Amino acid sequence: MRVMVIVKASADSEAGGMPDARELAEMGKFNEKLAEAGVLLMAEGLQASSKGVRVRFDGKQRTVIDGPFAETRELVAGFWLWQVRSMEEAIEWIKRAPLFDGGMEIELRPVAEMEDFGDAVTPETIREYETKVLKKAAKLREKAAKH
Amino acid sequence: MTTADVHRTIETVWKIEAPRLIAGLARMLRDVGQAEDLAQEALVVALERWPHDGVPDNPGAWLMTTAKRRAIDQLRHNRMRDDKQAALDYELQPDAMTHAPDHADALDDDIGDDLLRLIFTACHPVLTRDMQVALTLRMLGGLTTPEIARAFLVPEPTVAQRIVRAKRTLAEKHVPFEVPRGEDLAPRLAAVLEVVYLIFNEGYTATTGEDWSRPALCEEAMRLGRVLAGLAPREPEVHGLLALMEIQASRLHARTAADGTPILLLDQDRARWDRLLIRRGLAGLERVEQLDGADGNYALQAAIAACHARALHARDTDWARIAALYAKLAVVAPSPVVELNRAVAVSMAEGPEAGLNLVDALQNERALRDYHLLPSVRGDLLFKLGRCDEARAEFERAAALTGNARESELLRQRAEACVER
């Protein structure tokens, strides 16, 4: 299974603060361990929310709102994507992460896989959907052939 | 935490720590079997104590310290038995143990090398392929005997026996715990990669969804591939194999219909291919090229898989490039099956006639005598050329040869279609 590990923003990250050399080295070491265990798929840090935008949908209207955004604790500052065998394994790994001792909360969320859609996606619904799409495709082909 | 929670935690910690523990201990003891036994003993101690004392802050170091204490006892015991044993010189100062966590950390620095040694030992040629697979999954995957048995659909005692025999064989043959150097490396690395790919294929060919532990086997093989790529970053074939596995695995969700029927590559819904795995696979191939390894066996297979991955629609497939890659593969890893695949690619690139010429050259190939895909491919090419009677005979022959009921049915349908035409 894949798990996204979400690191929330802090006042520091929002101020555009970047980790210093020592912190980078420590995090690098942790990432190395993750890679060594074959767990690491992706690791990305995001720029401060002042560099980002939000697009609000309201009916047909779209409004672009420039950052920075408030609610620092709810902002995402970076993420990992891990391949693990269980949620427990992801938890074991995150417990070993450096740099968060100052009081951080890291969120771990399993990435949805086909089979996780549960009852919403049954073999029947997939088949139904596929038949529908195939019929449409056939019609389009017929139409194309006539032209 | 309830005891059940603690046990789950221990199991998880074990899966993460087992390879590092076993590798570190094996370096000390020069005996993989003993190392595994000691690591297991440490696990048992954890199972006894953690439910009462709580899970330690650094469970990995705790396990390592516990196991190393026992390892040192073992070494002392060995020394009494045989004073000359070379392994003894290794870190025997008793005070090293009073700073046990530091000790475990110090070991960490070399852990990459140790893991690499462990992989090479588990895949040593004195072992049969079955033993290599079982030992690799056990020591590097942290899988239990029942888990391995379930993954390979073999009885548990069989797996247990393979592991016991493997460990005994390694000890009896005095297999050194090391990564081969110089000209010994390439063939041994090839064997390691083969074991990993075998594990992957065991998971990949099991298509139906009943037993989810088999796609897990693909994931385990990819994990091992990633570990290897991290440990041996300069070996292009390692990246080639990983790229091949990632690109193939990207299709896992698309290769069976809802009712379990296999869907052929060209008919798959490519929207269901896993883009992340494809991206990783393509990046891996770039790495292979930087390392001048594009002509390696796995690199070529990965490059072929990449041609399909790059095509958003089946009709966009670069068949000429695939045919050229198969031609190269036929040189690096010659086999009639590769030739047959090349024939298909050539027929897609240049037309059925050109493909048929290549297939006809394979007609007397002994290795393909009972291989249903030969008449199946030939039938398809003949059908495309309008030679329906011949095509029908080939489809019927193919249907009789395949052991798979679904495939056989499909081939019979194709044979019938020849009559109607």
Coordinates of N, CA, C and O in Angstrom, one line a residue, chain B residues 303-392:
Chain B
A303 N 13.2 -1.3 -21.7 CA 13.0 -0.3 -22.8 C 11.9 -0.7 -23.6 O 11.1 0.2 -24.1
I304 N 11.7 -2.0 -23.8 CA 10.5 -2.5 -24.6 C 9.2 -2.1 -23.9 O 8.3 -1.6 -24.4
A305 N 9.2 -2.4 -22.6 CA 8.0 -2.1 -21.8 C 7.8 -0.6 -21.8 O 6.6 -0.2 -21.8
A306 N 8.9 0.2 -21.8 CA 8.7 1.6 -21.8 C 8.0 2.1 -23.1 O 7.3 3.1 -23.1
C307 N 8.3 1.4 -24.2 CA 7.7 1.8 -25.5 C 6.2 1.8 -25.4 O 5.5 2.6 -25.9
H308 N 5.7 0.7 -24.7 CA 4.3 0.6 -24.5 C 3.8 1.6 -23.5 O 2.7 2.3 -23.7
A309 N 4.6 1.9 -22.5 CA 4.2 2.8 -21.4 C 4.1 4.2 -22.0 O 3.2 5.0 -21.5
R310 N 4.9 4.6 -22.9 CA 4.9 5.9 -23.5 C 3.8 6.2 -24.4 O 3.4 7.3 -24.6
A311 N 3.2 5.1 -25.0 CA 2.1 5.3 -25.9 C 0.8 5.4 -25.2 O 0.4 4.5 -24.5
L312 N 0.2 6.6 -25.4 CA -1.1 6.8 -24.7 C -2.2 6.0 -25.2 O -3.1 5.6 -24.5
H313 N -2.1 5.6 -26.5 CA -3.0 4.7 -27.1 C -2.2 3.6 -27.7 O -1.1 3.8 -28.2
A314 N -2.8 2.4 -27.8 CA -2.2 1.2 -28.3 C -1.7 1.5 -29.8 O -0.6 1.1 -30.2
R315 N -2.5 2.3 -30.5 CA -2.1 2.6 -31.9 C -0.9 3.5 -32.0 O -0.3 3.6 -33.1
D316 N -0.5 4.2 -30.9 CA 0.6 5.0 -31.0 C 2.0 4.3 -30.7 O 3.0 4.9 -30.7
T317 N 1.9 3.0 -30.5 CA 3.0 2.2 -30.1 C 4.1 2.3 -31.2 O 3.8 2.1 -32.4
D318 N 5.4 2.5 -30.8 CA 6.5 2.6 -31.7 C 7.0 1.2 -31.9 O 8.0 0.8 -31.4
W319 N 6.4 0.5 -32.9 CA 6.7 -0.9 -33.1 C 8.1 -1.1 -33.7 O 8.8 -2.1 -33.5
A320 N 8.5 -0.1 -34.5 CA 9.8 -0.2 -35.2 C 10.9 -0.3 -34.1 O 11.8 -1.0 -34.1
R321 N 10.7 0.6 -33.1 CA 11.7 0.7 -32.0 C 11.6 -0.6 -31.2 O 12.7 -1.2 -30.8
I322 N 10.4 -1.1 -31.0 CA 10.3 -2.4 -30.2 C 11.0 -3.5 -31.0 O 11.8 -4.3 -30.4
A323 N 10.8 -3.6 -32.3 CA 11.4 -4.6 -33.1 C 12.9 -4.5 -33.0 O 13.7 -5.5 -32.8
A324 N 13.5 -3.3 -33.0 CA 14.9 -3.1 -33.0 C 15.4 -3.5 -31.6 O 16.5 -4.1 -31.5
L325 N 14.7 -3.2 -30.5 CA 15.1 -3.6 -29.2 C 15.1 -5.1 -29.0 O 16.0 -5.7 -28.4
Y326 N 14.1 -5.7 -29.6 CA 14.1 -7.2 -29.6 C 15.3 -7.8 -30.3 O 15.8 -8.8 -29.9
A327 N 15.7 -7.2 -31.4 CA 16.8 -7.6 -32.2 C 18.1 -7.6 -31.3 O 18.9 -8.5 -31.3
K328 N 18.2 -6.5 -30.5 CA 19.3 -6.4 -29.6 C 19.2 -7.4 -28.5 O 20.2 -8.0 -28.1
L329 N 18.0 -7.6 -28.0 CA 17.8 -8.6 -26.9 C 18.2 -10.0 -27.4 O 18.7 -10.8 -26.6
A330 N 17.9 -10.3 -28.6 CA 18.2 -11.6 -29.2 C 19.7 -11.9 -29.2 O 20.1 -13.0 -29.2
V331 N 20.5 -10.8 -29.2 CA 21.9 -11.0 -29.1 C 22.4 -11.2 -27.7 O 23.2 -12.0 -27.4
V332 N 21.8 -10.3 -26.8 CA 22.3 -10.3 -25.4 C 21.7 -11.6 -24.7 O 22.5 -12.2 -23.9
A333 N 20.5 -11.9 -24.9 CA 19.9 -13.1 -24.3 C 19.1 -13.9 -25.3 O 17.9 -13.8 -25.4
P334 N 19.9 -14.6 -26.2 CA 19.2 -15.3 -27.3 C 18.2 -16.3 -26.8 O 18.6 -17.1 -25.9
S335 N 17.0 -16.3 -27.3 CA 16.1 -17.4 -27.0 C 15.0 -17.4 -28.0 O 14.7 -16.4 -28.6
P336 N 14.4 -18.6 -28.3 CA 13.4 -18.6 -29.3 C 12.1 -17.8 -29.0 O 11.5 -17.3 -29.8
V337 N 11.9 -17.6 -27.7 CA 10.8 -16.8 -27.2 C 11.0 -15.4 -27.6 O 10.1 -14.7 -28.1
V338 N 12.2 -14.9 -27.4 CA 12.6 -13.5 -27.8 C 12.4 -13.4 -29.3 O 11.8 -12.4 -29.8
E339 N 12.8 -14.4 -30.1 CA 12.6 -14.3 -31.5 C 11.2 -14.2 -31.9 O 10.8 -13.5 -32.8
L340 N 10.3 -15.0 -31.2 CA 8.9 -15.0 -31.5 C 8.3 -13.6 -31.2 O 7.5 -13.1 -32.0
N341 N 8.7 -13.0 -30.1 CA 8.3 -11.7 -29.8 C 8.7 -10.7 -30.8 O 8.0 -9.7 -31.2
R342 N 10.0 -10.9 -31.2 CA 10.5 -10.0 -32.3 C 9.6 -10.1 -33.5 O 9.3 -9.1 -34.2
A343 N 9.3 -11.3 -33.8 CA 8.4 -11.5 -35.0 C 7.1 -10.8 -34.9 O 6.7 -10.1 -35.9
V344 N 6.5 -10.8 -33.7 CA 5.3 -10.0 -33.6 C 5.5 -8.5 -33.8 O 4.8 -7.9 -34.5
A345 N 6.6 -8.0 -33.2 CA 6.9 -6.6 -33.3 C 7.2 -6.2 -34.7 O 6.7 -5.2 -35.2
V346 N 7.9 -7.1 -35.4 CA 8.2 -6.8 -36.8 C 6.9 -6.8 -37.7 O 6.7 -6.0 -38.5
S347 N 6.0 -7.8 -37.4 CA 4.8 -7.8 -38.1 C 3.9 -6.5 -37.9 O 3.3 -6.0 -38.8
M348 N 4.0 -6.0 -36.7 CA 3.3 -4.8 -36.4 C 3.9 -3.6 -37.1 O 3.3 -2.6 -37.5
A349 N 5.3 -3.6 -37.2 CA 6.0 -2.5 -37.8 C 6.0 -2.6 -39.3 O 5.8 -1.6 -40.0
E350 N 6.2 -3.8 -39.9 CA 6.4 -3.9 -41.3 C 5.3 -4.7 -42.0 O 5.3 -4.8 -43.2
G351 N 4.4 -5.3 -41.3 CA 3.3 -6.0 -41.9 C 3.4 -7.5 -41.6 O 4.5 -8.0 -41.3
P352 N 2.3 -8.3 -41.8 CA 2.3 -9.7 -41.4 C 3.3 -10.6 -42.2 O 3.8 -11.5 -41.6
E353 N 3.5 -10.2 -43.4 CA 4.4 -11.0 -44.2 C 5.8 -11.1 -43.6 O 6.4 -12.2 -43.5
A354 N 6.3 -9.9 -43.2 CA 7.7 -9.9 -42.7 C 7.7 -10.7 -41.3 O 8.7 -11.4 -41.1
G355 N 6.6 -10.6 -40.6 CA 6.6 -11.3 -39.3 C 6.5 -12.8 -39.5 O 7.2 -13.6 -38.9
L356 N 5.7 -13.2 -40.5 CA 5.6 -14.6 -40.8 C 6.9 -15.3 -41.2 O 7.2 -16.4 -40.8
N357 N 7.7 -14.5 -42.0 CA 9.0 -15.1 -42.4 C 9.8 -15.5 -41.1 O 10.5 -16.5 -41.1
L358 N 9.8 -14.6 -40.1 CA 10.5 -14.9 -38.9 C 9.9 -16.0 -38.1 O 10.7 -16.9 -37.6
V359 N 8.6 -16.1 -38.1 CA 8.0 -17.2 -37.4 C 8.3 -18.5 -38.0 O 8.5 -19.5 -37.4
D360 N 8.2 -18.5 -39.3 CA 8.5 -19.8 -40.1 C 9.9 -20.3 -39.8 O 10.1 -21.5 -39.7
A361 N 10.8 -19.4 -39.6 CA 12.2 -19.8 -39.3 C 12.2 -20.5 -37.9 O 13.2 -21.2 -37.6
L362 N 11.2 -20.3 -37.1 CA 11.2 -20.9 -35.7 C 10.5 -22.2 -35.7 O 10.4 -22.9 -34.6
Q363 N 9.9 -22.6 -36.8 CA 9.0 -23.8 -36.8 C 9.7 -25.1 -36.2 O 9.0 -25.9 -35.6
N364 N 11.0 -25.2 -36.5 CA 11.6 -26.5 -36.0 C 12.3 -26.3 -34.7 O 13.1 -27.2 -34.3
E365 N 12.1 -25.2 -34.1 CA 12.8 -24.9 -32.8 C 12.2 -25.9 -31.7 O 11.0 -25.9 -31.4
R366 N 13.1 -26.7 -31.2 CA 12.7 -27.7 -30.2 C 12.0 -27.1 -29.0 O 11.0 -27.6 -28.5
A367 N 12.6 -26.0 -28.5 CA 12.1 -25.4 -27.3 C 10.7 -24.9 -27.4 O 10.0 -24.7 -26.5
L368 N 10.3 -24.7 -28.7 CA 8.9 -24.1 -28.9 C 7.9 -25.2 -29.3 O 6.8 -24.9 -29.6
R369 N 8.4 -26.4 -29.3 CA 7.5 -27.5 -29.9 C 6.1 -27.5 -29.2 O 5.1 -27.7 -29.9
D370 N 6.1 -27.4 -27.9 CA 4.8 -27.4 -27.2 C 4.3 -26.1 -26.7 O 3.5 -25.9 -25.8
Y371 N 4.9 -25.0 -27.3 CA 4.6 -23.7 -26.9 C 3.4 -23.1 -27.7 O 3.6 -22.8 -28.9
H372 N 2.3 -23.0 -27.0 CA 1.1 -22.6 -27.8 C 1.1 -21.3 -28.5 O 0.4 -21.0 -29.4
L373 N 2.0 -20.4 -28.0 CA 2.0 -19.1 -28.6 C 2.6 -19.1 -30.0 O 2.4 -18.2 -30.8
L374 N 3.4 -20.1 -30.3 CA 4.0 -20.2 -31.7 C 2.9 -20.4 -32.7 O 2.7 -19.5 -33.6
P375 N 2.0 -21.4 -32.6 CA 0.9 -21.5 -33.6 C -0.1 -20.4 -33.4 O -0.7 -20.0 -34.4
S376 N -0.2 -19.9 -32.2 CA -1.2 -18.8 -32.0 C -0.8 -17.5 -32.8 O -1.6 -16.9 -33.5
V377 N 0.5 -17.2 -32.7 CA 1.0 -16.0 -33.4 C 1.0 -16.3 -34.9 O 0.6 -15.5 -35.7
R378 N 1.4 -17.5 -35.3 CA 1.4 -17.9 -36.7 C 0.0 -17.8 -37.3 O -0.2 -17.3 -38.4
G379 N -1.0 -18.3 -36.5 CA -2.4 -18.3 -36.9 C -2.8 -16.8 -37.2 O -3.5 -16.5 -38.2
D380 N -2.4 -16.0 -36.3 CA -2.8 -14.6 -36.4 C -2.3 -13.9 -37.6 O -3.0 -13.2 -38.3
L381 N -1.0 -14.2 -37.9 CA -0.4 -13.6 -39.1 C -1.0 -14.2 -40.4 O -1.3 -13.4 -41.3
L382 N -1.3 -15.5 -40.4 CA -1.9 -16.1 -41.6 C -3.3 -15.5 -41.8 O -3.7 -15.2 -42.9
F383 N -4.0 -15.3 -40.7 CA -5.3 -14.8 -40.8 C -5.3 -13.4 -41.4 O -6.1 -13.0 -42.3
K384 N -4.3 -12.6 -40.9 CA -4.2 -11.2 -41.4 C -3.9 -11.2 -42.9 O -4.2 -10.3 -43.7
L385 N -3.2 -12.3 -43.4 CA -2.8 -12.4 -44.8 C -3.9 -13.0 -45.6 O -3.8 -13.3 -46.8
G386 N -5.0 -13.4 -44.9 CA -6.2 -13.9 -45.6 C -6.0 -15.4 -45.9 O -6.8 -16.0 -46.6
R387 N -5.0 -16.1 -45.3 CA -4.8 -17.5 -45.5 C -5.6 -18.3 -44.4 O -5.0 -18.8 -43.5
C388 N -6.9 -18.3 -44.6 CA -7.7 -18.7 -43.5 C -7.7 -20.1 -43.1 O -7.7 -20.5 -41.9
D389 N -7.6 -21.0 -44.1 CA -7.5 -22.4 -43.8 C -6.3 -22.8 -42.9 O -6.4 -23.5 -41.9
E390 N -5.2 -22.2 -43.3 CA -3.9 -22.5 -42.6 C -4.1 -21.9 -41.2 O -3.6 -22.5 -40.2
A391 N -4.6 -20.7 -41.1 CA -4.8 -20.0 -39.9 C -5.6 -20.8 -38.9 O -5.3 -21.0 -37.7
R392 N -6.7 -21.4 -39.4 CA -7.6 -22.2 -38.6 C -6.8 -23.4 -38.0 O -7.0 -23.6 -36.8

